[in-house]
XYZ file of C-alpha atoms in Angstrom:
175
model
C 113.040 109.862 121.596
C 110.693 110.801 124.252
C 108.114 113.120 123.375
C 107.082 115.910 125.529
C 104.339 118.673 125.387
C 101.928 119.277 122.569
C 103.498 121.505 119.344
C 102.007 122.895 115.962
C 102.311 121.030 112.888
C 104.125 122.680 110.235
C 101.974 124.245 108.098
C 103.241 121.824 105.020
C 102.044 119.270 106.637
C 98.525 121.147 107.206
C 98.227 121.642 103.948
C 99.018 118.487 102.511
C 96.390 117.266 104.990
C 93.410 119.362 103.083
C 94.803 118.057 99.096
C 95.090 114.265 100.792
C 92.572 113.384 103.648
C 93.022 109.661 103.543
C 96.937 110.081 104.346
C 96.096 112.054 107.553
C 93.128 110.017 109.339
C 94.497 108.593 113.016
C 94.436 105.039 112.800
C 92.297 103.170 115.346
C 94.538 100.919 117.637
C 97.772 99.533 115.676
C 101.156 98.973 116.470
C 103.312 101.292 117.053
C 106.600 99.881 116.845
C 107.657 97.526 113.877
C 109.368 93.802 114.566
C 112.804 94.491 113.075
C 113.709 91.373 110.722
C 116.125 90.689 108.186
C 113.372 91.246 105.647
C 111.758 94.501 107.245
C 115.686 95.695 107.465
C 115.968 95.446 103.821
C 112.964 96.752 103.393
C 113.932 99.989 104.564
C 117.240 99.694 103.174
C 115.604 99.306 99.524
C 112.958 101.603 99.884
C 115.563 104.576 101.471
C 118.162 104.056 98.762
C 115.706 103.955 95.656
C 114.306 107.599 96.538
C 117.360 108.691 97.843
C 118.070 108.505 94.029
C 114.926 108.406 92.121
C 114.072 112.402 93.248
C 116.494 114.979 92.359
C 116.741 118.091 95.045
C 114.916 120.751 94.277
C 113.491 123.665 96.721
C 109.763 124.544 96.511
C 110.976 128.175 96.164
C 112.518 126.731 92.495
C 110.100 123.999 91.909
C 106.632 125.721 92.404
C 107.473 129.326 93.239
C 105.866 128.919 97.029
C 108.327 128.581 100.235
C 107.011 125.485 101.458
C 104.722 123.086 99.705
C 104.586 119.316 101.130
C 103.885 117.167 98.132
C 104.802 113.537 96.709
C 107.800 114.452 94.449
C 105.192 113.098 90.983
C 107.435 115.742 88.821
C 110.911 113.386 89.924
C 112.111 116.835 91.852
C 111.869 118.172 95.516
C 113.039 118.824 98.522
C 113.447 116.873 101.859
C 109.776 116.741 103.140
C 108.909 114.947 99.603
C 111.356 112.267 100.028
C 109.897 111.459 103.151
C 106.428 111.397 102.471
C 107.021 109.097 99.309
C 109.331 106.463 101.682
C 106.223 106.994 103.966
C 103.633 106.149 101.414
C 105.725 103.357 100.120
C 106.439 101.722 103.571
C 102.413 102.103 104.250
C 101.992 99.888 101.176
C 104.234 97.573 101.892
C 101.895 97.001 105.436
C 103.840 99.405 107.554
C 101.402 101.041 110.274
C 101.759 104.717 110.153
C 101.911 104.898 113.570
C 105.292 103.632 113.379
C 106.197 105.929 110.323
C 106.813 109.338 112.310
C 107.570 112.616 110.157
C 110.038 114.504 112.120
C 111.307 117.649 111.747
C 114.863 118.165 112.659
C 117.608 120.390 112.622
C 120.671 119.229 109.771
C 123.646 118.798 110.664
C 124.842 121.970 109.296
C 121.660 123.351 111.602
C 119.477 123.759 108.525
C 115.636 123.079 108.959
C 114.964 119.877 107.263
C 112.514 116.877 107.638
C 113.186 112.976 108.085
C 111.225 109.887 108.420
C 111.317 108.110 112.102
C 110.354 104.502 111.842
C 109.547 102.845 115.261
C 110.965 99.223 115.447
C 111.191 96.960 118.740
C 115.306 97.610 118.146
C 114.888 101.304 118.325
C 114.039 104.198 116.446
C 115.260 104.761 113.098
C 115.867 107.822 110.806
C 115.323 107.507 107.096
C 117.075 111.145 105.617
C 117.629 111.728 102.036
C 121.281 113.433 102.945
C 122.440 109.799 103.440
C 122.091 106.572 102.539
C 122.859 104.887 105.298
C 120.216 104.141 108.382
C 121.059 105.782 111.264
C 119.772 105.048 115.118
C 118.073 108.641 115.655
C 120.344 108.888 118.486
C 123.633 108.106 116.181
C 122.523 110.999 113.742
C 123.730 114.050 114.337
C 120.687 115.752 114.133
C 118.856 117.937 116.435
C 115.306 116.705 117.111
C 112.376 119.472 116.866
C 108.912 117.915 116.735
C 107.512 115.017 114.981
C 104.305 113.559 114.655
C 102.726 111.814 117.679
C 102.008 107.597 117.369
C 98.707 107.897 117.752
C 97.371 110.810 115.848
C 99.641 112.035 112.901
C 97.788 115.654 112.889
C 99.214 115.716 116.512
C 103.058 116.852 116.822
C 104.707 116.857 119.889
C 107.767 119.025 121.010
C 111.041 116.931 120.970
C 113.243 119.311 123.233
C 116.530 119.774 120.750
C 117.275 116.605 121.403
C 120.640 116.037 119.835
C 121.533 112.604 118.292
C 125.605 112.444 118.776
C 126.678 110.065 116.980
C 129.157 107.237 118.813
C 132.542 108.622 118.535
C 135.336 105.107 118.795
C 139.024 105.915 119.869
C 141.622 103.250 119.624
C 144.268 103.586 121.439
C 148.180 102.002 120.655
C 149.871 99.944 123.251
């Protein structure tokens, strides 16, 4: 993804800001991209697939009667922008830079608004989504790109254009 000019941040995002300072300070310096190993791989394999299933979907509307409220999902329920910030916190932990841990916002593939995690790596950029379990390239998603936060300051979000990830479609053909 290339980023281009400067955009809001969602106001979830604002707001989790002011209940959880420490989780929106800019980093000084860092990496932003991760080496991609065997072990960071399965990393993000493991860490995608156990809160894929350890948070059960639920809306802010049904959970705390608000529209939007970006949270860690402590009650075991809610909705997309939980799941990421929980894989976020947990990749952190794990030694992760958060400049490499990008929440994006994104259209769904049905063209629903809806958040994922974009993890930087020297192979490319990766999107963690809690509608599937599998890893996609952001480019072999299907999703259309909105914003997302910038690398060097997560407060900063930068306009992504639409960008559309097709993914690869593979004819065979019979001779």
């Amino acid at each position: 993804l290339h980023p281009g000019l400067d955009s809001r941040p969602p106001i979830g995002w604002v707001q989790f800001c002011v209940q959880n300072p420490v989780e929106c300070r800019t980093a000084p310096g860092g990496s932003d991209k991760v080496t991609l190993s065997e072990r960071s791989w399965r990393e993000l394999v493991d860490i995608n697939l156990r809160f894929n299933k350890a948070i059960a979907p639920m809306t802010d509307q049904e959970q705390y009667g608000v529209p939007e409220r970006w949270t860690y999902a402590t009650t075991g329920k809610g909705d997309c922008e939980d799941y990421v910030l929980e894989k976020r916190r947990e990749l952190a932990r794990r030694g992760w830079p958060f400049s490499a841990l990008l929440i994006t916002v994104v259209l769904d593939k049905e063209g629903g608004g809806h958040a994922v995690l974009t993890v930087m790596t020297d192979r490319g950029e990766f999107v963690l989504d809690n509608q599937t379990d599998v890893i996609h390239r952001w480019s072999e998603s299907g999703l259309t790109f909105i914003k997302r936060q910038s690398p060097r300051n997560p407060n900063a979000w930068l306009d992504l254009g639409r960008i559309i990830g097709r993914p690869e479609v593979v004819t065979a053909t019979i001779r």
